[in-house]
Tab-separated table of C-alpha atoms in Angstrom:
chain	number	residue	atom	x	y	z
A	4	MET	CA	136.844	-151.515	-207.672
A	5	ALA	CA	136.529	-154.954	-209.370
A	6	ARG	CA	136.580	-155.073	-213.335
A	7	ASP	CA	134.550	-157.395	-215.272
A	8	SER	CA	136.977	-160.157	-215.899
A	9	GLY	CA	138.929	-162.669	-213.983
A	10	ILE	CA	140.453	-166.068	-213.579
A	11	VAL	CA	137.737	-168.767	-214.107
A	12	SER	CA	140.202	-171.667	-213.453
A	13	TRP	CA	143.759	-172.774	-213.465
A	14	GLY	CA	145.795	-175.708	-214.357
A	15	ALA	CA	149.459	-176.586	-213.847
A	16	TYR	CA	152.123	-179.175	-214.815
A	17	VAL	CA	155.442	-179.957	-213.633
A	18	PRO	CA	157.398	-182.869	-215.231
A	19	ARG	CA	158.145	-185.887	-213.084
A	20	TYR	CA	161.953	-185.839	-213.212
A	21	ARG	CA	164.215	-183.771	-210.792
A	22	LEU	CA	167.930	-182.721	-210.969
A	23	LYS	CA	169.580	-182.166	-207.646
A	24	ALA	CA	171.619	-178.954	-207.444
A	25	GLU	CA	174.575	-180.922	-206.082
A	26	GLU	CA	174.754	-182.885	-209.359
A	27	ILE	CA	175.606	-179.450	-210.964
A	28	VAL	CA	178.092	-178.532	-208.322
A	29	ASN	CA	179.982	-181.773	-208.671
A	30	LEU	CA	180.002	-181.845	-212.527
A	31	TRP	CA	181.181	-178.338	-213.108
A	32	GLY	CA	183.210	-177.798	-210.099
A	33	TRP	CA	181.170	-175.092	-208.514
A	34	ASP	CA	181.496	-173.809	-204.847
A	35	SER	CA	179.070	-176.078	-202.987
A	36	ASN	CA	177.365	-172.933	-201.353
A	37	ILE	CA	175.940	-171.717	-204.524
A	38	PRO	CA	172.629	-173.722	-204.542
A	39	LYS	CA	172.011	-172.374	-200.986
A	40	ASN	CA	172.820	-169.012	-201.961
A	41	LEU	CA	170.417	-169.195	-204.741
A	42	ASN	CA	167.806	-171.055	-202.470
A	43	VAL	CA	167.229	-173.686	-205.083
A	44	ALA	CA	167.960	-177.246	-203.978
A	45	GLU	CA	166.618	-179.051	-207.053
A	46	LYS	CA	164.819	-178.512	-210.366
A	47	ALA	CA	162.299	-180.095	-212.503
A	48	VAL	CA	163.378	-181.333	-215.891
A	49	GLU	CA	161.391	-182.730	-218.815
A	50	ASN	CA	161.514	-186.273	-220.163
A	51	VAL	CA	162.718	-187.089	-223.570
A	52	ASP	CA	159.285	-186.822	-224.979
A	53	GLU	CA	158.221	-183.584	-223.614
A	54	ASP	CA	158.575	-180.192	-224.660
A	55	SER	CA	156.801	-176.881	-223.984
A	56	ILE	CA	153.828	-177.902	-226.181
A	57	THR	CA	153.181	-181.083	-224.372
A	58	MET	CA	153.607	-179.568	-221.015
A	59	GLY	CA	151.518	-176.704	-221.885
A	60	PHE	CA	148.815	-178.924	-223.121
A	61	GLU	CA	148.728	-180.761	-219.813
A	62	ALA	CA	148.323	-177.576	-217.733
A	63	ALA	CA	145.625	-176.385	-220.142
A	64	TYR	CA	143.797	-179.752	-220.127
A	65	ASN	CA	143.771	-179.306	-216.324
A	66	ALA	CA	142.466	-175.719	-216.383
A	67	ILE	CA	139.476	-176.817	-218.696
A	68	LEU	CA	138.839	-179.910	-216.665
A	69	ARG	CA	138.496	-177.459	-213.369
A	70	ALA	CA	136.378	-174.969	-215.267
A	71	ASN	CA	134.246	-177.697	-216.963
A	72	ILE	CA	133.545	-175.666	-219.905
A	73	ASN	CA	133.190	-176.645	-223.652
A	74	PRO	CA	136.557	-175.744	-225.395
A	75	LYS	CA	134.546	-174.486	-228.299
A	76	ARG	CA	133.541	-171.330	-226.108
A	77	ILE	CA	137.228	-170.443	-225.806
A	78	GLY	CA	137.987	-167.554	-228.373
A	79	ALA	CA	141.617	-166.977	-227.817
A	80	VAL	CA	144.671	-169.273	-227.110
A	81	PHE	CA	147.719	-167.408	-226.071
A	82	PHE	CA	150.943	-169.375	-225.646
A	83	GLY	CA	153.935	-167.560	-223.811
A	84	THR	CA	157.239	-169.305	-223.976
A	85	GLU	CA	160.947	-168.909	-224.793
A	86	SER	CA	161.501	-172.444	-225.745
A	87	LYS	CA	159.445	-173.026	-228.797
A	88	PRO	CA	159.680	-176.417	-230.405
A	89	TYR	CA	159.389	-174.666	-233.912
A	90	ALA	CA	160.981	-171.391	-234.563
A	91	VAL	CA	158.280	-170.859	-237.238
A	92	LYS	CA	155.096	-172.703	-236.739
A	93	PRO	CA	152.700	-171.722	-233.911
A	94	SER	CA	152.634	-173.919	-230.791
A	95	ALA	CA	149.205	-172.412	-229.834
A	96	THR	CA	147.491	-174.165	-232.833
A	97	VAL	CA	148.905	-177.659	-231.722
A	98	ILE	CA	147.400	-177.235	-228.046
A	99	ALA	CA	144.277	-175.566	-229.418
A	100	GLU	CA	143.663	-178.446	-231.802
A	101	ALA	CA	144.425	-181.314	-229.064
A	102	LEU	CA	142.033	-179.621	-226.712
A	103	GLY	CA	139.301	-179.219	-229.235
A	104	VAL	CA	139.296	-175.334	-229.281
A	105	THR	CA	139.912	-175.112	-232.936
A	106	PRO	CA	139.015	-173.843	-235.541
A	107	ALA	CA	137.064	-170.610	-234.452
A	108	THR	CA	139.538	-169.051	-232.172
A	109	MET	CA	142.579	-166.684	-231.967
A	110	ALA	CA	145.882	-168.625	-231.475
A	111	SER	CA	149.199	-166.892	-230.973
A	112	ASP	CA	152.587	-167.664	-229.644
A	113	LEU	CA	153.852	-164.571	-227.773
A	114	GLU	CA	157.465	-163.688	-226.876
A	115	PHE	CA	158.823	-161.495	-224.020
A	116	ALA	CA	161.403	-163.832	-222.324
A	117	CYS	CA	159.665	-164.996	-218.991
A	118	ARG	CA	156.769	-162.429	-219.404
A	119	ALA	CA	155.200	-163.518	-222.531
A	120	ALA	CA	152.364	-165.546	-220.793
A	121	SER	CA	151.688	-162.612	-218.672
A	122	GLU	CA	151.316	-160.278	-221.701
A	123	GLY	CA	148.929	-162.969	-222.880
A	124	LEU	CA	147.051	-163.013	-219.532
A	125	ARG	CA	146.698	-159.080	-219.978
A	126	SER	CA	145.448	-159.354	-223.469
A	127	ALA	CA	142.928	-162.027	-222.676
A	128	LEU	CA	141.559	-160.109	-219.545
A	129	ALA	CA	141.060	-157.221	-221.918
A	130	LEU	CA	139.339	-159.219	-224.639
A	131	VAL	CA	136.936	-160.629	-222.147
A	132	GLU	CA	136.274	-157.251	-220.731
A	133	SER	CA	135.445	-155.812	-224.103
A	134	LYS	CA	133.331	-158.860	-224.915
A	135	TYR	CA	135.206	-159.758	-227.947
A	136	ILE	CA	135.524	-163.342	-226.563
A	137	GLU	CA	133.566	-165.293	-223.932
A	138	TYR	CA	136.675	-167.052	-222.596
A	139	GLY	CA	140.453	-167.027	-223.154
A	140	LEU	CA	143.101	-169.581	-222.653
A	141	VAL	CA	146.567	-168.307	-221.436
A	142	ILE	CA	149.468	-170.780	-221.107
A	143	GLY	CA	152.977	-170.295	-219.849
A	144	SER	CA	155.313	-173.132	-220.494
A	145	ASP	CA	159.093	-173.599	-220.794
A	146	THR	CA	161.718	-176.228	-220.986
A	147	ALA	CA	164.319	-173.428	-219.873
A	148	GLN	CA	167.616	-173.410	-221.566
A	149	ALA	CA	170.959	-172.741	-219.710
A	150	ASN	CA	174.587	-172.937	-221.231
A	151	PRO	CA	176.060	-176.114	-219.601
A	152	GLY	CA	178.279	-174.873	-216.922
A	153	ASP	CA	176.620	-171.599	-216.675
A	154	VAL	CA	175.323	-170.570	-213.141
A	155	LEU	CA	171.765	-170.323	-214.844
A	156	GLU	CA	171.980	-174.063	-214.960
A	157	TYR	CA	170.906	-174.311	-211.206
A	158	THR	CA	167.621	-172.656	-211.766
A	159	ALA	CA	166.445	-173.101	-215.379
A	160	SER	CA	163.764	-175.733	-215.245
A	161	SER	CA	160.792	-177.066	-216.872
A	162	GLY	CA	156.955	-176.719	-216.117
A	163	ALA	CA	153.799	-175.085	-217.254
A	164	VAL	CA	150.647	-173.193	-216.245
A	165	ALA	CA	147.306	-172.355	-217.862
A	166	PHE	CA	144.489	-170.065	-216.948
A	167	ILE	CA	140.943	-169.857	-218.248
A	168	VAL	CA	139.981	-166.095	-218.350
A	169	GLY	CA	136.476	-165.239	-218.393
A	170	PRO	CA	133.687	-162.779	-217.073
A	171	SER	CA	133.833	-161.799	-213.316
A	172	LYS	CA	130.508	-163.406	-212.570
A	173	GLU	CA	132.182	-166.792	-213.202
A	174	ALA	CA	135.579	-165.923	-211.707
A	175	ALA	CA	137.389	-167.677	-208.981
A	176	ALA	CA	139.446	-164.602	-208.814
A	177	ILE	CA	138.229	-161.265	-210.056
A	178	LEU	CA	140.703	-158.793	-211.554
A	179	GLU	CA	140.947	-155.516	-209.516
A	180	GLY	CA	143.519	-153.804	-211.414
A	181	VAL	CA	146.572	-154.276	-213.570
A	182	TYR	CA	149.817	-152.028	-214.183
A	183	THR	CA	152.543	-152.769	-216.657
A	184	TYR	CA	156.025	-151.214	-216.747
A	185	VAL	CA	158.516	-151.988	-219.539
A	186	THR	CA	161.736	-150.294	-220.725
A	187	ASP	CA	164.529	-151.487	-223.150
A	188	THR	CA	167.157	-153.168	-220.677
A	189	PRO	CA	169.576	-155.727	-222.126
A	190	ASP	CA	169.686	-157.901	-218.989
A	191	PHE	CA	169.227	-161.339	-220.669
A	192	TRP	CA	168.956	-162.396	-224.494
A	193	ARG	CA	169.290	-165.104	-226.795
A	194	ARG	CA	169.938	-164.405	-230.537
A	195	GLY	CA	168.235	-166.404	-233.246
A	196	LEU	CA	170.597	-169.351	-233.817
A	197	SER	CA	172.072	-169.471	-230.405
A	198	PRO	CA	171.144	-172.619	-228.342
A	199	TYR	CA	171.543	-170.834	-225.028
A	200	PRO	CA	170.726	-167.353	-223.491
A	201	LYS	CA	173.482	-164.969	-222.370
A	202	HIS	CA	172.777	-162.669	-219.474
A	203	GLY	CA	174.381	-159.730	-217.781
A	204	GLU	CA	175.289	-161.363	-214.519
A	205	ALA	CA	174.630	-158.887	-211.657
A	206	PHE	CA	173.133	-156.569	-214.233
A	207	THR	CA	170.121	-158.951	-214.124
A	208	GLY	CA	169.288	-157.730	-210.610
A	209	GLU	CA	168.992	-154.005	-209.996
A	210	PRO	CA	168.190	-152.382	-213.311
A	211	ALA	CA	166.158	-155.300	-214.589
A	212	TYR	CA	164.324	-157.619	-211.904
A	213	PHE	CA	164.106	-155.191	-209.170
A	214	SER	CA	163.587	-151.923	-210.963
A	215	HIS	CA	160.754	-153.353	-213.213
A	216	ILE	CA	158.844	-155.189	-210.525
A	217	GLU	CA	159.112	-152.473	-208.099
A	218	GLY	CA	157.890	-149.891	-210.926
A	219	ALA	CA	155.034	-152.148	-211.846
A	220	VAL	CA	153.987	-152.936	-208.129
A	221	ARG	CA	154.247	-149.312	-207.007
A	222	GLY	CA	152.175	-148.187	-210.123
A	223	LEU	CA	149.512	-150.727	-209.386
A	224	MET	CA	149.146	-149.722	-205.707
A	225	GLU	CA	149.076	-146.121	-206.411
A	226	SER	CA	146.496	-146.587	-209.066
A	227	LEU	CA	144.080	-148.466	-206.934
A	228	GLY	CA	145.089	-146.642	-203.704
A	229	LEU	CA	146.277	-150.000	-201.909
A	230	LYS	CA	149.316	-150.624	-199.673
A	231	PRO	CA	151.012	-153.893	-198.872
A	232	ASP	CA	148.988	-154.461	-195.858
A	233	ASP	CA	145.995	-154.774	-198.123
A	234	PHE	CA	147.271	-157.869	-199.875
A	235	ASP	CA	147.085	-161.335	-198.212
A	236	TYR	CA	149.571	-162.934	-200.685
A	237	ALA	CA	152.333	-161.625	-202.951
A	238	VAL	CA	153.635	-163.648	-205.785
A	239	PHE	CA	156.686	-162.455	-207.653
A	240	HIS	CA	158.593	-163.814	-210.503
A	241	GLN	CA	161.052	-166.349	-209.329
A	242	PRO	CA	164.382	-166.529	-211.178
A	243	ASN	CA	165.791	-167.969	-208.041
A	244	GLY	CA	164.586	-168.496	-204.506
A	245	THR	CA	166.120	-165.401	-203.011
A	246	PHE	CA	165.138	-162.424	-205.428
A	247	PRO	CA	161.155	-162.761	-204.634
A	248	LEU	CA	161.894	-162.392	-200.922
A	249	ARG	CA	164.201	-159.358	-201.384
A	250	VAL	CA	161.846	-157.520	-203.779
A	251	GLY	CA	159.042	-158.204	-201.306
A	252	ARG	CA	160.981	-156.779	-198.514
A	253	ARG	CA	161.789	-153.785	-200.517
A	254	LEU	CA	158.169	-153.099	-201.299
A	255	GLY	CA	157.063	-153.884	-197.694
A	256	PHE	CA	155.743	-157.497	-198.105
A	257	PRO	CA	156.597	-159.728	-195.278
A	258	LYS	CA	157.978	-163.200	-196.234
A	259	GLU	CA	154.815	-164.930	-194.908
A	260	LYS	CA	152.763	-163.476	-197.605
A	261	ILE	CA	155.583	-164.513	-200.300
A	262	LEU	CA	156.316	-168.135	-199.217
A	263	PRO	CA	152.947	-169.865	-200.273
A	264	GLY	CA	153.430	-168.851	-203.788
A	265	LEU	CA	157.257	-169.506	-203.863
A	266	VAL	CA	157.863	-172.670	-205.865
A	267	THR	CA	161.333	-172.045	-207.371
A	268	PRO	CA	163.229	-173.529	-204.415
A	269	LEU	CA	161.262	-176.845	-205.039
A	270	ILE	CA	161.233	-177.010	-208.938
A	271	GLY	CA	163.554	-174.170	-210.132
A	272	ASN	CA	162.581	-171.146	-212.348
A	273	THR	CA	159.906	-172.564	-214.966
A	274	TYR	CA	160.279	-169.057	-216.872
A	275	ASN	CA	156.971	-168.293	-218.409
A	276	ALA	CA	155.257	-170.294	-215.827
A	277	SER	CA	157.435	-169.029	-212.899
A	278	ALA	CA	155.131	-166.391	-210.989
A	279	LEU	CA	151.935	-167.900	-212.588
A	280	ILE	CA	152.562	-171.396	-211.211
A	281	GLY	CA	153.014	-169.591	-207.785
A	282	PHE	CA	149.788	-167.838	-208.382
A	283	ALA	CA	148.083	-171.189	-209.190
A	284	ARG	CA	149.491	-172.591	-205.968
A	285	VAL	CA	147.969	-169.681	-204.015
A	286	LEU	CA	144.673	-170.084	-205.449
A	287	GLU	CA	144.706	-173.565	-204.178
A	288	GLN	CA	144.906	-172.310	-200.629
A	289	ALA	CA	143.400	-168.907	-200.611
A	290	ARG	CA	140.056	-168.134	-198.922
A	291	PRO	CA	137.360	-165.970	-200.571
A	292	GLY	CA	137.632	-162.329	-200.163
A	293	GLN	CA	141.468	-162.479	-200.005
A	294	ARG	CA	143.407	-160.128	-202.130
A	295	ILE	CA	146.616	-161.544	-204.321
A	296	LEU	CA	149.360	-159.425	-205.711
A	297	VAL	CA	150.866	-161.264	-208.796
A	298	ALA	CA	153.924	-159.700	-210.518
A	299	PRO	CA	155.561	-161.482	-213.357
A	300	PHE	CA	158.777	-160.366	-214.890
A	301	GLY	CA	160.474	-160.734	-218.275
A	302	SER	CA	163.709	-159.875	-219.285
A	303	GLY	CA	164.415	-157.147	-221.981
A	304	ALA	CA	162.566	-155.978	-219.725
A	305	GLY	CA	159.098	-155.577	-218.234
A	306	SER	CA	156.710	-156.524	-215.548
A	307	ASP	CA	153.099	-156.689	-214.769
A	308	ALA	CA	151.472	-156.200	-211.343
A	309	TYR	CA	147.920	-157.630	-211.062
A	310	SER	CA	145.441	-157.348	-207.976
A	311	PHE	CA	142.943	-160.304	-207.753
A	312	VAL	CA	140.289	-160.765	-205.253
A	313	VAL	CA	139.265	-164.339	-204.534
A	314	THR	CA	135.772	-165.342	-204.748
A	315	ASP	CA	133.396	-168.132	-203.259
A	316	ARG	CA	133.814	-170.154	-206.595
A	317	VAL	CA	137.404	-171.015	-205.700
A	318	ASN	CA	136.496	-173.692	-203.185
A	319	GLY	CA	134.683	-175.707	-205.684
A	320	LEU	CA	137.383	-175.882	-208.228
A	321	ARG	CA	140.467	-176.944	-206.335
A	322	GLY	CA	139.701	-180.680	-206.375
A	323	LYS	CA	138.634	-181.012	-209.844
A	324	ALA	CA	142.175	-181.448	-211.482
A	325	PRO	CA	145.419	-182.357	-210.114
A	326	ARG	CA	146.961	-179.500	-207.760
A	327	VAL	CA	150.329	-177.870	-208.093
A	328	ASP	CA	151.581	-179.654	-205.120
A	329	ASP	CA	150.362	-183.082	-206.518
A	330	TYR	CA	152.857	-182.306	-209.433
A	331	ILE	CA	155.781	-181.050	-207.135
A	332	ASN	CA	155.513	-184.307	-204.832
A	333	ALA	CA	155.426	-186.747	-207.700
A	334	LYS	CA	159.050	-186.920	-208.508
A	335	LYS	CA	161.972	-189.093	-209.476
A	336	TYR	CA	165.584	-187.951	-209.461
A	337	VAL	CA	167.960	-188.380	-212.412
A	338	SER	CA	171.578	-187.973	-212.891
A	339	TYR	CA	172.934	-185.138	-214.834
A	340	ALA	CA	173.981	-187.616	-217.647
A	341	VAL	CA	170.396	-189.047	-217.938
A	342	HIS	CA	169.033	-185.487	-217.895
A	343	ALA	CA	171.647	-184.683	-220.743
A	344	LYS	CA	170.395	-187.524	-222.671
A	345	MET	CA	166.719	-186.640	-222.212
A	346	ARG	CA	167.369	-183.055	-223.264
A	347	GLY	CA	169.230	-184.254	-226.360
A	348	LEU	CA	172.724	-182.817	-225.402
A	349	TYR	CA	174.491	-185.791	-226.888
A	350	ARG	CA	175.596	-185.868	-230.460
A	351	ARG	CA	175.217	-189.155	-231.980
A	352	ILE	CA	175.533	-190.323	-235.640
A	353	ALA	CA	172.872	-192.580	-237.334
A	354	ASN	CA	174.067	-196.055	-237.812
B	17	MET	CA	163.026	-190.822	-240.364
B	18	ARG	CA	160.951	-188.918	-242.775
B	19	LEU	CA	157.627	-187.686	-241.522
B	20	SER	CA	155.062	-186.795	-244.156
B	21	PRO	CA	153.220	-183.450	-243.455
B	22	ALA	CA	150.105	-185.101	-245.006
B	23	GLN	CA	150.127	-187.913	-242.850
B	24	ILE	CA	150.847	-185.859	-239.582
B	25	TRP	CA	147.848	-183.610	-240.536
B	26	ARG	CA	145.431	-186.561	-241.245
B	27	THR	CA	146.103	-188.278	-238.135
B	28	ARG	CA	146.281	-185.497	-235.827
B	29	ILE	CA	142.852	-185.501	-234.344
B	30	PRO	CA	142.741	-189.243	-233.464
B	31	ARG	CA	146.395	-188.856	-232.073
B	32	TYR	CA	145.842	-185.882	-230.173
B	33	ARG	CA	142.448	-186.551	-228.673
B	34	LEU	CA	142.256	-190.342	-228.316
B	35	ILE	CA	139.525	-190.351	-231.018
B	36	GLY	CA	138.489	-193.866	-231.812
B	37	LYS	CA	135.421	-195.414	-233.596
B	38	GLU	CA	132.229	-197.321	-232.610
B	39	CYS	CA	130.639	-199.854	-234.599
B	40	LYS	CA	126.907	-199.141	-235.203
B	41	LYS	CA	126.209	-202.652	-236.173
B	42	CYS	CA	127.969	-204.581	-233.423
B	43	GLY	CA	128.645	-201.619	-230.746
B	44	ARG	CA	132.333	-202.549	-230.364
B	45	ARG	CA	134.953	-199.676	-230.256
B	46	HIS	CA	138.547	-199.748	-231.742
B	47	TYR	CA	141.684	-197.501	-231.966
B	48	PRO	CA	143.110	-196.153	-234.104
B	49	PRO	CA	140.134	-195.524	-236.279
B	50	ARG	CA	139.681	-197.722	-239.340
B	51	PRO	CA	137.560	-197.552	-242.379
B	52	ALA	CA	135.861	-200.933	-241.196
B	53	CYS	CA	135.047	-202.427	-237.836
B	54	PRO	CA	137.831	-204.944	-237.162
B	55	TYR	CA	135.301	-207.232	-235.365
B	56	CYS	CA	132.472	-207.531	-237.765
B	57	GLY	CA	133.531	-205.674	-241.042
B	58	SER	CA	130.685	-203.048	-240.881
B	59	ARG	CA	131.790	-199.621	-242.361
B	60	GLU	CA	128.878	-197.933	-240.240
B	61	LEU	CA	131.186	-196.196	-237.914
B	62	ILE	CA	130.919	-193.128	-235.801
B	63	GLU	CA	133.917	-191.301	-234.087
B	64	VAL	CA	134.013	-191.354	-230.262
B	65	GLU	CA	136.316	-189.734	-227.899
B	66	LEU	CA	137.558	-192.614	-225.653
B	67	PRO	CA	138.127	-192.353	-221.888
B	68	ARG	CA	141.694	-191.224	-221.003
B	69	THR	CA	142.242	-193.817	-218.217
B	70	GLY	CA	142.659	-197.640	-218.036
B	71	VAL	CA	144.869	-200.419	-217.072
B	72	ILE	CA	147.834	-202.312	-218.639
B	73	GLU	CA	146.687	-205.622	-219.860
B	74	SER	CA	150.058	-206.602	-221.174
B	75	PHE	CA	153.548	-205.088	-222.008
B	76	THR	CA	156.822	-205.749	-223.529
B	77	VAL	CA	160.264	-203.904	-223.030
B	78	ILE	CA	162.184	-203.169	-226.097
B	79	TYR	CA	165.987	-202.849	-225.541
B	80	THR	CA	167.149	-202.935	-229.026
B	81	VAL	CA	165.406	-199.997	-230.787
B	82	MET	CA	165.280	-198.607	-234.360
B	83	GLU	CA	167.319	-195.531	-235.249
B	84	GLY	CA	165.723	-192.333	-234.016
B	85	PHE	CA	164.517	-193.863	-230.743
B	86	LYS	CA	167.988	-194.661	-228.905
B	87	ASP	CA	167.498	-191.759	-226.461
B	88	ARG	CA	164.171	-193.522	-225.476
B	89	ALA	CA	165.422	-196.905	-224.778
B	90	PRO	CA	164.171	-198.999	-223.375
B	91	LEU	CA	160.876	-198.653	-224.894
B	92	ILE	CA	157.811	-199.894	-222.879
B	93	ILE	CA	155.020	-200.858	-225.042
B	94	ALA	CA	151.599	-201.817	-223.584
B	95	THR	CA	148.184	-203.029	-224.416
B	96	VAL	CA	145.986	-200.678	-222.422
B	97	LYS	CA	142.450	-201.709	-221.713
B	98	LEU	CA	140.452	-198.343	-221.391
B	99	ASP	CA	137.821	-197.925	-218.945
B	100	ASP	CA	135.105	-198.578	-221.612
B	101	GLY	CA	136.994	-201.784	-222.706
B	102	THR	CA	138.604	-200.471	-225.787
B	103	ARG	CA	142.214	-201.907	-226.278
B	104	VAL	CA	144.905	-199.484	-227.222
B	105	VAL	CA	148.562	-200.409	-228.082
B	106	ALA	CA	150.765	-197.437	-226.959
B	107	PRO	CA	154.080	-196.494	-225.353
B	108	ILE	CA	154.291	-196.078	-221.565
B	109	THR	CA	156.141	-193.052	-220.454
B	110	ASP	CA	157.377	-191.527	-217.255
B	111	ALA	CA	158.155	-195.014	-215.927
B	112	GLU	CA	160.922	-197.457	-215.803
B	113	PRO	CA	160.495	-201.127	-216.776
B	114	GLU	CA	160.851	-202.325	-213.170
B	115	ASP	CA	157.891	-200.149	-212.128
B	116	VAL	CA	155.499	-201.296	-214.826
B	117	ARG	CA	153.101	-204.169	-214.207
B	118	THR	CA	149.990	-205.764	-215.545
B	119	GLY	CA	146.826	-204.333	-213.994
B	120	MET	CA	148.616	-200.870	-213.304
B	121	ARG	CA	146.429	-197.809	-213.657
B	122	VAL	CA	147.588	-195.581	-216.467
B	123	GLU	CA	146.321	-192.175	-217.904
B	124	ALA	CA	146.681	-190.608	-221.332
B	125	VAL	CA	149.019	-187.808	-221.968
B	126	LEU	CA	149.988	-185.932	-225.024
B	127	ARG	CA	153.799	-186.441	-225.985
B	128	ARG	CA	156.225	-186.261	-228.692
B	129	ILE	CA	156.126	-189.580	-230.235
B	130	ARG	CA	158.441	-188.991	-233.318
B	131	ASP	CA	160.602	-186.466	-234.999
B	132	ASP	CA	162.276	-185.741	-238.139
B	133	GLY	CA	165.623	-184.785	-236.860
B	134	SER	CA	166.428	-181.311	-235.849
B	135	TYR	CA	164.849	-179.519	-238.969
B	136	GLY	CA	161.735	-181.820	-239.739
B	137	LEU	CA	158.263	-182.082	-238.309
B	138	ILE	CA	157.410	-183.209	-234.935
B	139	GLY	CA	154.703	-185.682	-234.340
B	140	TYR	CA	152.701	-185.456	-231.171
B	141	GLY	CA	150.454	-188.054	-229.984
B	142	THR	CA	148.739	-189.845	-227.037
B	143	VAL	CA	150.720	-192.249	-224.903
B	144	PHE	CA	150.158	-193.427	-221.266
B	145	ARG	CA	151.768	-193.013	-217.992
B	146	PRO	CA	151.185	-194.541	-214.622
B	147	THR	CA	148.334	-192.649	-212.964
B	148	ILE	CA	150.156	-190.980	-210.170
B	149	LEU	CA	147.754	-187.923	-209.465
B	150	VAL	CA	144.612	-188.200	-207.721
B	151	HIS	CA	141.866	-186.656	-209.760
B	152	LYS	CA	138.541	-185.230	-208.775
B	153	THR	CA	139.059	-185.269	-205.031
B	154	SER	CA	138.425	-182.263	-202.840
């Protein structure tokens, strides 16, 4: 049974620059089969003047362009990231100010590894349903970090996505149900003053990614009385190009339902934008009446499983802002050395 | 570089949203906003949100940059004529000097325009990039 909230519009952003996996293989002396095993050929990397705020702004700008609403009607801005430009000073207020949403709005930065934006999405949907706000803006944006030479470097990439959440009568995809599954699982973490995260290697798979996504998706299907055959698309968190296909297989979703929303092989893992960019890409091809499963995951650990049903409104929105594939296809390759400069990995002293 | 919190705060709206001013007397627009019209001197001005697309009218490439901008070299600085005729001097990003030409279509984007080292403030503002995406098509 549909609820009284949904996705009014969406927007995405992927930076222009790409780093090929073979650059990382050659620099750090990896086995050349690693990229193939991860199913990630290249990843999107930010320019020197970009960060999670600038990328999040562009995704949100596209979402507002698509929704064609006055930004002043947005009552909450939730920004999910694990690459905050400031440790203390909200990013959400910068974006809200730049979009013209301020001052009468909630604005928060959320933290739950890669799942923070999804927590924001749940909250925004609930705020709309309870009529505390008319519209909510949810942004997931990351310039994902990886210790140079760590296997994580193949996948940790940059990108952003945003959704305008509103009442179901205005939605391009109506929320049908959501189920959240969290536990205290130490699979991936970054301490306060550490520049890079650490992770539990193989431990990130079974007790973390697979256990939580499967728990959330099974809980959702049970609560709604649905089975995998009832869904037309399935979008899972995408730490690499293989895990989403494997978790889908274990849950009973064929790869044909997963591939349309699988973007990590093309741009890497954009962390808070990972599954949600995949969701945006699916909205750009789904037909009215189709049902979409979306299951983001965040280390630490937790997963949300959402069921959305696409409405007629989706058709009129696609061309009103750049699509996910517009950004995926607009790319220029850089060397590892140039990427390192853009990311500020070289230490210079002032003249 | 030392960034003043007061200056960052005062200039944030025009920098973030490309807000300029229009002269009520002569009708011309300018950016960044000033207390008086640079064309006729009138102080009867209203704020206007300027169009976010335009063309490069002229540009220069700076190879020897001031401290704090070495990681951005070479810098491309252009005079952009917006679609309403307003001229804006701004950096061009996501482009290499060999790609840039007079008459090139560009669009406004929000970027980090300066920062005060690793511990100070970050200044955000509008710069332009080549229009690579097709907007408003079905």
